[in-house]
Amino acid sequence: MMTFNVTKITKTSSSFELRTWDPEGVIFYGDTNPNDDWFMLGLRDGRPEIQLHNHWAQLTVGAGPRLDDGRWHQVEVKMDGDSVLLGVDGEEVLRLRQVSGPLAGKAQPVMKIALGGLLFPPSNLRLPLVPALDGCLRHDVWLGQRAQTSASIPTSTRSCAVESQPGVFFPPGAHAEFSLRGIPQPHAEPWAFSLELGLQLAAGAGHLLALGTPENSPWLSLRLQDQKVVLSSASGPGLDLSLVSGLPLQLKMDMSRVVLSQGPKEEVLALPPLGLEPLSNLWAQPQGYLFLGAVPGEVSSASFCLDGLWAQGQRLDVDQALSRSQDIWTHSCPQSLGNGTDTSH
């Protein structure tokens, strides 16, 4: 978060370059009072959207080209008298008239700006959206003066020099949890469930996914170890499969066996009678979870990139997870997992 003394602001424009593959989220939010004087610039369906609420106007407007193409785009927001102007790549794409007053007339002398997040609940927006934006900012200038910064507000935008590609990236130790009740359900008669990971890159050692509860060891898990995927089950011995990056990793379960496959390679774990019954019962428990990445209490060095995750053939959205680490890149991946990869947000 940045704070500005509005009585000392001499330049009423801010500019930056943005790169993202994410179609929805907050680029920046600013206010002098979160109740009656705030402004938000974000993306919805990849296009810029402005929401503002003040004494002069309350509105939501979308305009301009799609910016979620993974390229750098120059963005400028400017106050000009009673108007707000939005420019993209040197062209004015939106001009809102009679929507603002002079900064000198603000009741509160402090303006706060948050990058990649909000300073109030998302439900307070005029038209709610998923606030977290997986993106990179550079060459940013805010209101023409040096900002006083604070790290107290979580942000999803990052300053990065790493070349990226579409996907979902889990750095070491990152995790996301889905309630089993909130994802596509197993086939009932006969019982069957499938997961597919579009695994593009992987390094280190640790969990890729697990099925279980937060309090107990996972009933079924996939671990990354020595460029192999190790399948473990609470019902007995597991198996492993040599990993080939770029091919989907499939996990299929029924009441008698678990099948782990990637391309033409396949390993089958036969289960004892009623061996999968404890797993099928997880769906009846409120605390039955699908864990992605590190499981509770694990110190993991595994990092990996997915180009998708599917349950029962339906894609899961990490933005919709019950909870997740803030350092997950929800819509992009580094092009390699070298030692110099900057995964910070």
Coordinates of C-alpha atoms in Angstrom, one line a residue:
M1 CA 0.0 0.0 0.0
M2 CA 1.1 3.6 -0.7
T3 CA 0.0 6.7 1.0
F4 CA 0.0 10.3 -0.4
N5 CA -0.7 13.7 1.2
V6 CA -3.3 15.1 -1.2
T7 CA -2.3 18.7 -0.4
K8 CA 1.2 18.0 -1.9
I9 CA 0.1 16.3 -5.0
T10 CA 1.1 18.3 -8.1
K11 CA 0.6 15.7 -10.8
T12 CA -2.8 14.1 -11.1
S13 CA -1.8 11.1 -13.3
S14 CA -0.4 7.7 -12.7
S15 CA 1.2 5.4 -15.3
F16 CA 2.7 1.9 -15.4
E17 CA 3.3 -1.1 -17.7
L18 CA 1.3 -4.2 -17.0
R19 CA 1.8 -7.8 -18.2
T20 CA -0.8 -10.5 -17.4
W21 CA -2.5 -13.6 -18.6
D22 CA -5.2 -13.2 -16.0
P23 CA -8.6 -12.0 -17.3
E24 CA -10.0 -10.8 -14.0
G25 CA -8.7 -8.9 -11.0
V26 CA -7.8 -5.6 -9.4
I27 CA -4.9 -3.6 -11.0
F28 CA -5.1 -0.9 -8.3
Y29 CA -7.5 0.6 -5.9
G30 CA -7.4 4.1 -4.3
D31 CA -9.4 6.0 -1.7
T32 CA -9.5 8.9 0.7
N33 CA -12.5 7.3 2.4
P34 CA -13.5 3.7 1.7
N35 CA -17.1 4.5 2.4
D36 CA -17.8 7.4 0.1
D37 CA -14.6 8.3 -2.0
W38 CA -12.9 5.4 -3.8
F39 CA -11.7 4.3 -7.2
M40 CA -10.8 0.9 -8.7
L41 CA -9.1 0.0 -12.0
G42 CA -9.3 -3.7 -12.8
L43 CA -9.8 -6.3 -15.5
R44 CA -13.0 -8.2 -16.4
D45 CA -13.0 -10.6 -19.3
G46 CA -9.5 -9.2 -20.0
R47 CA -10.7 -5.6 -20.6
P48 CA -10.1 -2.6 -18.4
E49 CA -12.9 -1.7 -16.0
I50 CA -13.2 1.4 -13.8
Q51 CA -15.5 1.5 -10.7
L52 CA -15.8 4.7 -8.7
H53 CA -17.9 6.0 -5.9
N54 CA -17.8 9.6 -4.7
H55 CA -19.9 12.7 -4.1
W56 CA -20.1 13.4 -7.8
A57 CA -20.7 10.0 -9.4
Q58 CA -21.2 6.3 -8.7
L59 CA -20.5 4.1 -11.8
T60 CA -19.0 1.0 -13.4
V61 CA -17.6 1.3 -16.9
G62 CA -15.6 -1.1 -19.1
A63 CA -13.7 -0.1 -22.1
G64 CA -10.6 -0.7 -24.2
P65 CA -8.7 -3.7 -25.6
R66 CA -8.0 -7.0 -24.0
L67 CA -4.9 -6.8 -21.9
D68 CA -4.6 -10.5 -20.8
D69 CA -2.4 -11.6 -23.7
G70 CA 0.9 -11.9 -21.8
R71 CA 2.4 -8.8 -23.5
W72 CA 3.5 -5.5 -21.8
H73 CA 0.9 -2.7 -22.1
Q74 CA 1.3 0.9 -21.1
V75 CA -1.6 2.2 -19.0
E76 CA -2.3 5.7 -17.8
V77 CA -5.0 7.0 -15.5
K78 CA -5.4 10.8 -15.4
M79 CA -7.7 13.3 -13.6
D80 CA -8.4 16.3 -15.8
G81 CA -10.7 18.8 -14.1
D82 CA -13.9 16.9 -13.4
S83 CA -13.0 14.1 -15.8
V84 CA -11.1 10.8 -15.5
L85 CA -9.1 9.6 -18.6
L86 CA -7.9 6.1 -19.2
G87 CA -5.2 5.5 -21.8
V88 CA -3.8 2.2 -23.1
D89 CA -0.7 1.9 -25.3
G90 CA -0.8 5.7 -26.0
E91 CA -4.4 5.9 -27.0
E92 CA -7.3 7.3 -25.0
V93 CA -9.9 4.5 -24.6
L94 CA -12.2 6.1 -22.0
R95 CA -13.1 9.6 -20.8
L96 CA -15.5 10.0 -17.9
R97 CA -16.9 13.5 -17.5
Q98 CA -18.3 15.2 -14.4
V99 CA -17.2 12.4 -12.1
S100 CA -14.6 14.1 -9.9
G101 CA -13.7 17.2 -8.0
P102 CA -10.4 18.9 -7.0
L103 CA -8.0 17.0 -4.8
A104 CA -7.7 20.1 -2.6
G105 CA -11.3 19.8 -1.7
K106 CA -11.0 16.3 -0.2
A107 CA -12.3 16.0 3.3
Q108 CA -9.5 13.6 4.2
P109 CA -5.9 14.7 3.4
V110 CA -4.5 11.2 2.9
M111 CA -5.0 9.1 -0.2
K112 CA -4.2 5.4 -0.1
I113 CA -3.4 3.3 -3.1
A114 CA -3.2 -0.5 -3.1
L115 CA -1.7 -2.5 -6.0
G116 CA -3.4 -5.8 -6.9
G117 CA -5.9 -5.7 -4.1
L118 CA -8.6 -3.8 -2.2
L119 CA -8.8 -2.0 1.1
F120 CA -12.3 -3.2 1.7
P121 CA -14.2 -6.5 1.2
P122 CA -14.8 -7.4 -2.5
S123 CA -18.6 -7.3 -1.8
N124 CA -18.3 -3.5 -1.4
L125 CA -17.5 -3.1 -5.0
R126 CA -20.4 -1.8 -7.2
L127 CA -20.0 -5.0 -9.3
P128 CA -17.9 -7.6 -7.5
L129 CA -15.0 -9.5 -9.1
V130 CA -12.2 -11.8 -8.0
P131 CA -9.7 -9.2 -6.7
A132 CA -6.5 -11.2 -7.0
L133 CA -4.7 -10.4 -10.3
D134 CA -1.7 -12.5 -11.4
G135 CA 0.3 -9.9 -13.2
C136 CA 3.6 -7.9 -13.4
L137 CA 4.0 -4.2 -13.0
R138 CA 7.1 -2.1 -14.1
H139 CA 8.0 1.5 -14.8
D140 CA 5.2 2.6 -12.4
V141 CA 4.8 6.3 -11.4
W142 CA 2.0 7.2 -9.0
L143 CA 0.8 10.8 -8.9
G144 CA 4.2 12.2 -9.7
Q145 CA 5.6 12.0 -6.2
R146 CA 7.5 9.6 -4.0
A147 CA 5.1 7.2 -2.2
Q148 CA 5.3 6.1 1.4
T149 CA 4.9 2.3 1.1
S150 CA 3.5 -0.3 3.6
A151 CA 3.6 -4.1 3.3
S152 CA 0.5 -4.6 5.4
I153 CA -1.9 -5.1 2.5
P154 CA -1.6 -8.4 0.5
T155 CA -0.9 -7.8 -3.2
S156 CA -1.0 -10.3 -6.1
T157 CA 0.8 -8.1 -8.6
R158 CA 4.6 -8.6 -8.8
S159 CA 7.6 -6.9 -10.3
C160 CA 9.2 -9.6 -12.5
A161 CA 11.8 -9.9 -15.2
V162 CA 10.9 -13.6 -15.7
E163 CA 9.5 -14.5 -19.1
S164 CA 6.1 -16.2 -18.5
Q165 CA 3.6 -18.4 -20.3
P166 CA -0.1 -19.3 -19.5
G167 CA -0.6 -21.8 -16.7
V168 CA -0.7 -22.1 -12.9
F169 CA 2.6 -22.0 -11.0
F170 CA 3.2 -23.4 -7.5
P171 CA 6.5 -22.3 -6.0
P172 CA 8.1 -24.4 -3.2
G173 CA 5.7 -24.7 -0.2
A174 CA 2.7 -23.2 -2.0
H175 CA -0.7 -24.9 -1.5
A176 CA -4.3 -24.7 -2.4
E177 CA -7.3 -26.5 -0.9
F178 CA -10.6 -27.4 -2.5
S179 CA -13.6 -28.8 -0.6
L180 CA -14.5 -32.2 -2.1
R181 CA -18.1 -31.0 -1.8
G182 CA -17.4 -28.0 -4.0
I183 CA -15.8 -29.8 -7.0
P184 CA -17.4 -32.2 -9.5
Q185 CA -18.6 -35.3 -7.7
P186 CA -17.6 -38.9 -8.3
H187 CA -19.7 -41.2 -10.5
A188 CA -22.1 -43.0 -8.1
E189 CA -22.9 -46.5 -9.6
P190 CA -20.3 -47.9 -9.8
W191 CA -18.2 -45.4 -7.8
A192 CA -15.4 -43.8 -9.9
F193 CA -13.4 -40.5 -9.8
S194 CA -10.8 -39.0 -12.0
L195 CA -8.2 -36.2 -11.8
E196 CA -6.0 -34.9 -14.5
L197 CA -3.0 -32.5 -14.1
G198 CA -1.6 -30.7 -17.1
L199 CA 1.9 -30.9 -15.7
Q200 CA 4.3 -28.8 -17.8
L201 CA 7.3 -28.3 -15.5
A202 CA 8.3 -29.8 -12.1
A203 CA 11.3 -29.7 -9.8
G204 CA 12.2 -30.6 -6.2
A205 CA 10.5 -33.0 -3.9
G206 CA 7.1 -32.8 -2.2
H207 CA 3.4 -33.3 -2.7
L208 CA 1.6 -32.5 -6.0
L209 CA -1.8 -33.4 -4.7
A210 CA -3.5 -35.3 -2.0
L211 CA -7.0 -36.4 -0.9
G212 CA -7.8 -36.3 2.9
T213 CA -8.6 -34.1 5.9
P214 CA -6.4 -31.4 7.4
E215 CA -6.0 -33.3 10.7
N216 CA -4.9 -36.7 9.3
S217 CA -2.3 -38.0 6.9
P218 CA -3.7 -38.0 3.3
W219 CA -5.6 -41.2 2.3
L220 CA -4.2 -40.9 -1.2
S221 CA -1.4 -38.7 -2.5
L222 CA 0.9 -38.0 -5.4
R223 CA 4.4 -36.8 -4.5
L224 CA 7.2 -35.5 -6.7
Q225 CA 10.5 -37.2 -6.0
D226 CA 13.7 -37.5 -8.3
Q227 CA 11.6 -36.7 -11.4
K228 CA 9.2 -39.4 -10.6
V229 CA 5.6 -39.3 -9.4
V230 CA 5.0 -41.5 -6.4
L231 CA 1.5 -42.7 -5.6
S232 CA 0.9 -43.5 -2.0
S233 CA -2.2 -45.0 -0.4
A234 CA -3.2 -45.5 3.2
S235 CA -4.4 -49.0 2.3
G236 CA -1.0 -50.3 1.5
P237 CA 2.1 -50.2 -0.8
G238 CA 2.2 -47.5 -3.5
L239 CA 3.9 -47.2 -6.9
D240 CA 5.8 -44.7 -9.0
L241 CA 5.9 -43.4 -12.5
S242 CA 8.8 -41.7 -14.3
L243 CA 7.8 -38.2 -15.1
V244 CA 7.7 -36.7 -18.7
S245 CA 7.1 -33.0 -18.7
G246 CA 4.4 -31.7 -21.1
L247 CA 2.1 -34.8 -20.9
P248 CA -1.1 -34.8 -18.8
L249 CA -0.9 -36.9 -15.6
Q250 CA -4.1 -38.9 -15.1
L251 CA -5.3 -40.5 -11.9
K252 CA -8.4 -42.7 -12.2
M253 CA -10.0 -44.5 -9.2
D254 CA -12.7 -47.0 -8.7
M255 CA -13.6 -49.4 -5.9
S256 CA -11.0 -52.0 -6.9
R257 CA -8.0 -50.1 -8.2
V258 CA -6.1 -46.8 -8.8
V259 CA -4.6 -46.1 -12.2
L260 CA -1.8 -43.6 -12.7
S261 CA -0.9 -42.8 -16.3
Q262 CA 1.0 -40.3 -18.4
G263 CA 0.9 -40.7 -22.2
P264 CA 1.5 -44.4 -23.0
K265 CA 2.9 -45.3 -19.6
E266 CA 0.5 -46.7 -17.0
E267 CA 0.8 -48.1 -13.5
V268 CA -2.0 -49.9 -11.7
L269 CA -2.4 -50.1 -7.9
A270 CA -4.8 -53.0 -7.1
L271 CA -6.8 -52.5 -3.9
P272 CA -8.0 -55.0 -1.3
P273 CA -11.7 -55.6 -0.9
L274 CA -13.4 -52.4 0.3
G275 CA -9.9 -50.8 0.0
L276 CA -11.2 -47.5 -1.5
E277 CA -14.2 -47.2 0.8
P278 CA -12.5 -44.8 3.3
L279 CA -11.6 -42.6 0.3
S280 CA -15.1 -42.6 -1.0
N281 CA -16.4 -41.6 2.4
L282 CA -14.3 -38.4 2.3
W283 CA -16.9 -36.8 0.1
A284 CA -19.4 -37.2 3.0
Q285 CA -17.2 -35.2 5.4
P286 CA -17.2 -31.4 5.7
Q287 CA -13.4 -31.5 6.1
G288 CA -12.8 -33.7 3.0
Y289 CA -10.3 -31.8 0.9
L290 CA -8.4 -32.0 -2.3
F291 CA -5.0 -30.5 -1.5
L292 CA -2.8 -29.1 -4.3
G293 CA 0.9 -28.6 -3.5
A294 CA 2.2 -28.8 0.0
V295 CA -0.1 -30.6 2.6
P296 CA -0.5 -29.2 6.1
G297 CA 2.7 -29.4 8.1
E298 CA 4.9 -30.3 5.1
V299 CA 8.2 -28.6 4.3
S300 CA 8.2 -29.0 0.5
S301 CA 10.8 -28.1 -2.1
A302 CA 8.5 -29.1 -5.0
S303 CA 7.7 -26.4 -7.5
F304 CA 5.6 -27.1 -10.6
C305 CA 3.6 -25.6 -13.4
L306 CA 0.2 -26.8 -14.6
D307 CA -1.6 -25.8 -17.8
G308 CA -4.8 -27.0 -16.2
L309 CA -6.4 -29.2 -13.5
W310 CA -9.5 -31.2 -14.1
A311 CA -11.8 -33.2 -11.9
Q312 CA -14.2 -35.5 -13.6
G313 CA -13.4 -33.8 -16.9
Q314 CA -14.2 -30.3 -15.6
R315 CA -11.5 -27.6 -15.2
L316 CA -10.9 -26.3 -11.6
D317 CA -10.1 -22.6 -11.1
V318 CA -7.4 -22.0 -8.4
D319 CA -9.0 -18.5 -7.9
Q320 CA -12.1 -20.4 -6.6
A321 CA -10.1 -22.6 -4.1
L322 CA -11.3 -22.7 -0.5
S323 CA -8.0 -21.2 0.5
R324 CA -4.6 -20.8 -1.2
S325 CA -1.1 -19.4 -0.8
Q326 CA -0.8 -15.8 -2.0
D327 CA 2.4 -16.6 -3.9
I328 CA 0.7 -19.0 -6.4
W329 CA 0.8 -17.6 -9.9
T330 CA -2.8 -18.3 -10.8
H331 CA -2.6 -17.6 -14.6
S332 CA 1.1 -17.8 -15.5
C333 CA 4.2 -19.9 -15.2
P334 CA 7.9 -19.1 -15.7
Q335 CA 9.2 -20.7 -18.9
S336 CA 11.8 -22.6 -16.9
L337 CA 12.4 -23.5 -13.3
G338 CA 16.1 -22.5 -13.2
N339 CA 17.9 -21.3 -10.1
G340 CA 17.4 -17.7 -11.1
T341 CA 13.6 -17.8 -11.3
D342 CA 12.1 -15.0 -9.4
T343 CA 8.9 -16.3 -8.0
S344 CA 8.2 -13.5 -5.5
H345 CA 5.0 -11.4 -5.6

